[in-house]
PDB file of C-alpha atoms in Angstrom:
ATOM      1  CA  MET A   1       0.155  -0.023  -0.143  1.00 45.00           C
ATOM      2  CA  SER A   2       1.382   3.208  -0.984  1.00 43.00           C
ATOM      3  CA  ASP A   3       1.001   6.578   1.144  1.00 45.00           C
ATOM      4  CA  SER A   4      -1.169   8.151  -1.457  1.00 44.00           C
ATOM      5  CA  THR A   5      -3.880   5.853  -0.924  1.00 46.00           C
ATOM      6  CA  LEU A   6      -3.998   6.432   2.949  1.00 44.00           C
ATOM      7  CA  GLU A   7      -6.981   8.694   4.047  1.00 51.00           C
ATOM      8  CA  LEU A   8      -6.028   9.337   7.823  1.00 52.00           C
ATOM      9  CA  ALA A   9      -3.948  12.463   8.409  1.00 54.00           C
ATOM     10  CA  TYR A  10      -3.136  11.252  11.806  1.00 67.00           C
ATOM     11  CA  PRO A  11      -2.305   7.620  12.843  1.00 83.00           C
ATOM     12  CA  VAL A  12      -4.197   5.131  15.155  1.00 84.00           C
ATOM     13  CA  GLU A  13      -2.532   3.719  18.083  1.00 86.00           C
ATOM     14  CA  ILE A  14      -2.607   0.079  16.556  1.00 83.00           C
ATOM     15  CA  GLY A  15      -1.824  -1.347  20.114  1.00 85.00           C
ATOM     16  CA  ASP A  16      -5.209   0.158  21.450  1.00 87.00           C
ATOM     17  CA  THR A  17      -7.722  -2.411  20.184  1.00 87.00           C
ATOM     18  CA  VAL A  18     -10.643   0.094  20.977  1.00 90.00           C
ATOM     19  CA  GLN A  19      -9.581   2.723  18.742  1.00 90.00           C
ATOM     20  CA  VAL A  20      -8.651   0.252  15.750  1.00 90.00           C
ATOM     21  CA  LYS A  21     -12.114  -1.449  16.386  1.00 91.00           C
ATOM     22  CA  GLN A  22     -13.678   2.050  16.407  1.00 91.00           C
ATOM     23  CA  CYS A  23     -11.855   2.644  13.310  1.00 90.00           C
ATOM     24  CA  LEU A  24     -12.790  -0.186  11.193  1.00 91.00           C
ATOM     25  CA  ASP A  25     -16.602  -0.112  12.428  1.00 92.00           C
ATOM     26  CA  GLU A  26     -17.091   3.434  11.520  1.00 91.00           C
ATOM     27  CA  SER A  27     -15.373   2.743   8.159  1.00 90.00           C
ATOM     28  CA  LEU A  28     -17.569  -0.543   7.580  1.00 91.00           C
ATOM     29  CA  ILE A  29     -20.688   1.665   8.701  1.00 92.00           C
ATOM     30  CA  THR A  30     -20.009   4.492   6.194  1.00 90.00           C
ATOM     31  CA  THR A  31     -19.154   1.799   3.275  1.00 90.00           C
ATOM     32  CA  LEU A  32     -22.420  -0.147   3.978  1.00 92.00           C
ATOM     33  CA  ASP A  33     -24.468   3.032   4.327  1.00 89.00           C
ATOM     34  CA  ALA A  34     -23.633   4.187   0.849  1.00 88.00           C
ATOM     35  CA  THR A  35     -25.182   0.940  -0.398  1.00 87.00           C
ATOM     36  CA  TYR A  36     -27.783  -0.237   1.793  1.00 90.00           C
ATOM     37  CA  PRO A  37     -30.170   1.724   4.092  1.00 89.00           C
ATOM     38  CA  ARG A  38     -29.354   1.201   8.146  1.00 89.00           C
ATOM     39  CA  SER A  39     -31.914   0.756  10.678  1.00 89.00           C
ATOM     40  CA  ILE A  40     -31.766   3.098  13.239  1.00 88.00           C
ATOM     41  CA  ARG A  41     -34.091   1.738  15.538  1.00 91.00           C
ATOM     42  CA  LEU A  42     -31.746   0.564  18.261  1.00 89.00           C
ATOM     43  CA  ASP A  43     -29.766   3.701  18.019  1.00 91.00           C
ATOM     44  CA  THR A  44     -33.352   5.768  18.479  1.00 94.00           C
ATOM     45  CA  ILE A  45     -34.012   3.618  21.814  1.00 95.00           C
ATOM     46  CA  LYS A  46     -30.551   4.224  23.458  1.00 95.00           C
ATOM     47  CA  VAL A  47     -30.741   7.927  22.821  1.00 96.00           C
ATOM     48  CA  SER A  48     -34.227   8.287  24.242  1.00 97.00           C
ATOM     49  CA  LEU A  49     -32.815   6.179  27.281  1.00 96.00           C
ATOM     50  CA  MET A  50     -30.033   8.800  27.492  1.00 97.00           C
ATOM     51  CA  ILE A  51     -32.307  11.702  27.021  1.00 97.00           C
ATOM     52  CA  ALA A  52     -34.378  10.300  29.916  1.00 97.00           C
ATOM     53  CA  ALA A  53     -31.753   9.517  32.199  1.00 96.00           C
ATOM     54  CA  CYS A  54     -30.477  13.384  31.737  1.00 96.00           C
ATOM     55  CA  PHE A  55     -34.095  14.447  32.088  1.00 96.00           C
ATOM     56  CA  PHE A  56     -34.147  12.922  35.603  1.00 95.00           C
ATOM     57  CA  ALA A  57     -30.611  14.007  36.713  1.00 94.00           C
ATOM     58  CA  LEU A  58     -31.563  17.755  35.656  1.00 95.00           C
ATOM     59  CA  ILE A  59     -34.888  17.600  37.665  1.00 93.00           C
ATOM     60  CA  ALA A  60     -32.567  16.255  40.667  1.00 91.00           C
ATOM     61  CA  GLN A  61     -29.879  18.760  40.059  1.00 90.00           C
ATOM     62  CA  PHE A  62     -32.155  22.183  39.646  1.00 91.00           C
ATOM     63  CA  THR A  63     -35.200  20.769  42.026  1.00 87.00           C
ATOM     64  CA  PRO A  64     -36.055  24.390  43.497  1.00 88.00           C
ATOM     65  CA  GLU A  65     -36.533  23.044  47.272  1.00 87.00           C
ATOM     66  CA  PRO A  66     -33.581  22.900  49.559  1.00 85.00           C
ATOM     67  CA  PHE A  67     -32.160  19.686  50.513  1.00 83.00           C
ATOM     68  CA  PRO A  68     -33.715  18.317  53.676  1.00 83.00           C
ATOM     69  CA  GLU A  69     -37.104  18.781  51.899  1.00 86.00           C
ATOM     70  CA  SER A  70     -36.068  17.466  48.463  1.00 86.00           C
ATOM     71  CA  ARG A  71     -34.809  14.251  49.665  1.00 90.00           C
ATOM     72  CA  LEU A  72     -37.893  12.214  48.329  1.00 92.00           C
ATOM     73  CA  THR A  73     -37.597  13.918  44.777  1.00 92.00           C
ATOM     74  CA  LEU A  74     -33.755  13.065  44.840  1.00 92.00           C
ATOM     75  CA  GLY A  75     -34.312   9.785  45.643  1.00 92.00           C
ATOM     76  CA  ILE A  76     -36.996   9.121  43.064  1.00 94.00           C
ATOM     77  CA  CYS A  77     -34.545  10.878  40.144  1.00 93.00           C
ATOM     78  CA  VAL A  78     -31.945   9.122  41.279  1.00 94.00           C
ATOM     79  CA  SER A  79     -33.732   5.686  41.158  1.00 96.00           C
ATOM     80  CA  LEU A  80     -35.145   6.410  37.836  1.00 96.00           C
ATOM     81  CA  TYR A  81     -31.889   7.573  36.462  1.00 96.00           C
ATOM     82  CA  PHE A  82     -30.224   4.228  37.437  1.00 96.00           C
ATOM     83  CA  VAL A  83     -33.326   2.705  35.749  1.00 97.00           C
ATOM     84  CA  CYS A  84     -32.475   4.092  32.769  1.00 96.00           C
ATOM     85  CA  SER A  85     -28.910   3.766  32.868  1.00 96.00           C
ATOM     86  CA  GLY A  86     -29.479  -0.237  33.436  1.00 96.00           C
ATOM     87  CA  LEU A  87     -31.857  -0.240  30.640  1.00 96.00           C
ATOM     88  CA  LEU A  88     -29.074   1.194  28.302  1.00 96.00           C
ATOM     89  CA  GLN A  89     -26.829  -0.952  29.299  1.00 95.00           C
ATOM     90  CA  ALA A  90     -29.133  -4.122  28.754  1.00 95.00           C
ATOM     91  CA  VAL A  91     -29.800  -2.817  25.531  1.00 94.00           C
ATOM     92  CA  THR A  92     -26.372  -2.681  24.817  1.00 91.00           C
ATOM     93  CA  THR A  93     -25.205  -5.983  26.353  1.00 92.00           C
ATOM     94  CA  PHE A  94     -27.965  -8.319  25.443  1.00 93.00           C
ATOM     95  CA  VAL A  95     -29.916  -6.854  22.483  1.00 89.00           C
ATOM     96  CA  GLU A  96     -27.151  -4.894  20.229  1.00 86.00           C
ATOM     97  CA  LYS A  97     -24.159  -7.488  21.396  1.00 87.00           C
ATOM     98  CA  ASP A  98     -21.776  -7.046  18.636  1.00 88.00           C
ATOM     99  CA  THR A  99     -23.746  -6.038  15.894  1.00 90.00           C
ATOM    100  CA  VAL A 100     -22.265  -2.955  14.010  1.00 89.00           C
ATOM    101  CA  PHE A 101     -24.833  -2.571  11.081  1.00 91.00           C
ATOM    102  CA  THR A 102     -28.491  -3.778  10.582  1.00 89.00           C
ATOM    103  CA  ALA A 103     -30.016  -3.336   6.949  1.00 88.00           C
ATOM    104  CA  ALA A 104     -33.223  -1.266   7.659  1.00 86.00           C
ATOM    105  CA  ASP A 105     -35.546  -4.044   5.907  1.00 86.00           C
ATOM    106  CA  LYS A 106     -33.595  -6.306   8.415  1.00 80.00           C
ATOM    107  CA  SER A 107     -32.457  -8.694   5.550  1.00 84.00           C
ATOM    108  CA  PHE A 108     -29.064  -8.895   7.141  1.00 89.00           C
ATOM    109  CA  GLU A 109     -26.584  -7.595   9.822  1.00 90.00           C
ATOM    110  CA  VAL A 110     -22.999  -7.439  10.071  1.00 91.00           C
ATOM    111  CA  ARG A 111     -21.122  -8.115  13.516  1.00 92.00           C
ATOM    112  CA  THR A 112     -17.598  -7.686  14.394  1.00 93.00           C
ATOM    113  CA  GLU A 113     -15.301  -8.611  16.826  1.00 93.00           C
ATOM    114  CA  LEU A 114     -11.750  -7.357  17.908  1.00 91.00           C
ATOM    115  CA  LYS A 115     -10.728  -8.838  21.317  1.00 91.00           C
ATOM    116  CA  ARG A 116      -8.283  -7.245  23.607  1.00 88.00           C
ATOM    117  CA  PHE A 117      -4.650  -7.710  22.648  1.00 86.00           C
ATOM    118  CA  GLU A 118      -5.470  -9.616  19.288  1.00 87.00           C
ATOM    119  CA  SER A 119      -4.553  -8.705  15.987  1.00 88.00           C
ATOM    120  CA  ASP A 120      -7.612 -10.605  14.189  1.00 91.00           C
ATOM    121  CA  TYR A 121     -10.805  -8.460  13.468  1.00 92.00           C
ATOM    122  CA  SER A 122     -13.658 -11.198  13.052  1.00 92.00           C
ATOM    123  CA  PHE A 123     -16.414 -10.118  10.788  1.00 90.00           C
ATOM    124  CA  LYS A 124     -19.389 -12.129  10.244  1.00 92.00           C
ATOM    125  CA  VAL A 125     -22.738 -11.430   7.854  1.00 91.00           C
ATOM    126  CA  VAL A 126     -25.798 -12.597   9.551  1.00 90.00           C
ATOM    127  CA  VAL A 127     -29.366 -13.368   7.951  1.00 88.00           C
ATOM    128  CA  ASN A 128     -32.282 -14.621  10.081  1.00 84.00           C
ATOM    129  CA  GLU A 129     -29.897 -15.093  12.959  1.00 83.00           C
ATOM    130  CA  LYS A 130     -27.500 -17.601  10.844  1.00 87.00           C
ATOM    131  CA  VAL A 131     -24.161 -16.585  10.308  1.00 86.00           C
ATOM    132  CA  VAL A 132     -23.759 -17.106   6.307  1.00 86.00           C
ATOM    133  CA  PHE A 133     -20.439 -15.514   6.108  1.00 86.00           C
ATOM    134  CA  SER A 134     -17.330 -15.411   8.947  1.00 89.00           C
ATOM    135  CA  GLU A 135     -13.878 -14.493   8.414  1.00 89.00           C
ATOM    136  CA  ASN A 136     -10.844 -13.329  10.503  1.00 92.00           C
ATOM    137  CA  TRP A 137      -8.669 -10.318   9.125  1.00 91.00           C
ATOM    138  CA  SER A 138      -5.418  -9.528  10.534  1.00 90.00           C
ATOM    139  CA  ILE A 139      -5.629  -5.630  11.415  1.00 88.00           C
ATOM    140  CA  GLY A 140      -2.216  -5.455   9.448  1.00 88.00           C
ATOM    141  CA  LEU A 141      -4.138  -5.738   6.169  1.00 89.00           C
ATOM    142  CA  PHE A 142      -5.211  -2.556   6.707  1.00 88.00           C
ATOM    143  CA  PHE A 143      -3.283  -0.515   8.752  1.00 88.00           C
ATOM    144  CA  THR A 144       0.669   0.389   8.313  1.00 86.00           C
ATOM    145  CA  GLU A 145       3.040  -0.160  11.176  1.00 86.00           C
ATOM    146  CA  ASP A 146       2.744   3.431  12.008  1.00 86.00           C
ATOM    147  CA  GLY A 147      -0.939   3.181  12.360  1.00 86.00           C
ATOM    148  CA  TYR A 148      -2.077   4.798   9.029  1.00 88.00           C
ATOM    149  CA  PHE A 149      -5.537   3.075   8.066  1.00 89.00           C
ATOM    150  CA  TRP A 150      -5.971   1.818   4.498  1.00 87.00           C
ATOM    151  CA  ASN A 151      -9.537   3.006   3.770  1.00 86.00           C
ATOM    152  CA  GLU A 152      -9.751   2.080   0.246  1.00 88.00           C
ATOM    153  CA  GLY A 153      -8.797  -1.461   0.563  1.00 89.00           C
ATOM    154  CA  PHE A 154     -10.880  -2.067   3.874  1.00 90.00           C
ATOM    155  CA  GLU A 155     -13.891  -0.717   1.696  1.00 90.00           C
ATOM    156  CA  ALA A 156     -13.291  -2.691  -1.169  1.00 91.00           C
ATOM    157  CA  LYS A 157     -13.029  -6.122   1.165  1.00 92.00           C
ATOM    158  CA  VAL A 158     -16.202  -5.241   2.797  1.00 91.00           C
ATOM    159  CA  LYS A 159     -18.145  -4.750  -0.659  1.00 91.00           C
ATOM    160  CA  GLU A 160     -16.768  -7.699  -2.054  1.00 90.00           C
ATOM    161  CA  VAL A 161     -17.564  -9.928   1.306  1.00 89.00           C
ATOM    162  CA  VAL A 162     -21.006  -8.490   1.853  1.00 90.00           C
ATOM    163  CA  THR A 163     -22.082  -9.106  -1.794  1.00 88.00           C
ATOM    164  CA  GLN A 164     -20.718 -12.538  -1.752  1.00 86.00           C
ATOM    165  CA  ALA A 165     -22.354 -13.306   1.528  1.00 86.00           C
ATOM    166  CA  LEU A 166     -26.092 -11.591   0.155  1.00 84.00           C
ATOM    167  CA  GLY A 167     -25.402 -13.791  -3.078  1.00 81.00           C
ATOM    168  CA  LYS A 168     -25.164 -16.926  -0.904  1.00 66.00           C
ATOM    169  CA  LYS A 169     -28.052 -16.007   0.925  1.00 58.00           C
ATOM    170  CA  LYS A 170     -30.296 -16.221  -2.318  1.00 53.00           C
ATOM    171  CA  GLU A 171     -29.109 -19.506  -3.010  1.00 50.00           C
TER     172      GLU A 171
END
């Protein structure tokens, strides 16, 4: 890969798996968004829960009553804040799991995983809760030693794999 094909103006710390996965996932979403409409249902639910939690926090913070009299209000607001936070965590952990992209028509979803201290990016295309394509890619295929991301190469690989996987689905 030549320097002219590198898109990021700054390097990614390739030892930081969270940063590497975030870079790859964002590129994957951008690539698939251009071809397939994306479902934002879970994102809407998560944002709604965050807004509700912030609303309860604001009520608790700016209640006009002085502290001893506002204990009940504070207790209710803090409890509701933790309920919203717990629901948000449950949605992220048990519903969303490792799903990065879901097509708007729910025809397929893409799941990814990059385990801590690992260099293999796991990529799965799932149709009706069945994995129709699964592959592991070394992050070295898409990052230089200095941490620069080769976006064009990654986009081409994602398009190729998703097209191939959805072709298998039709068979």
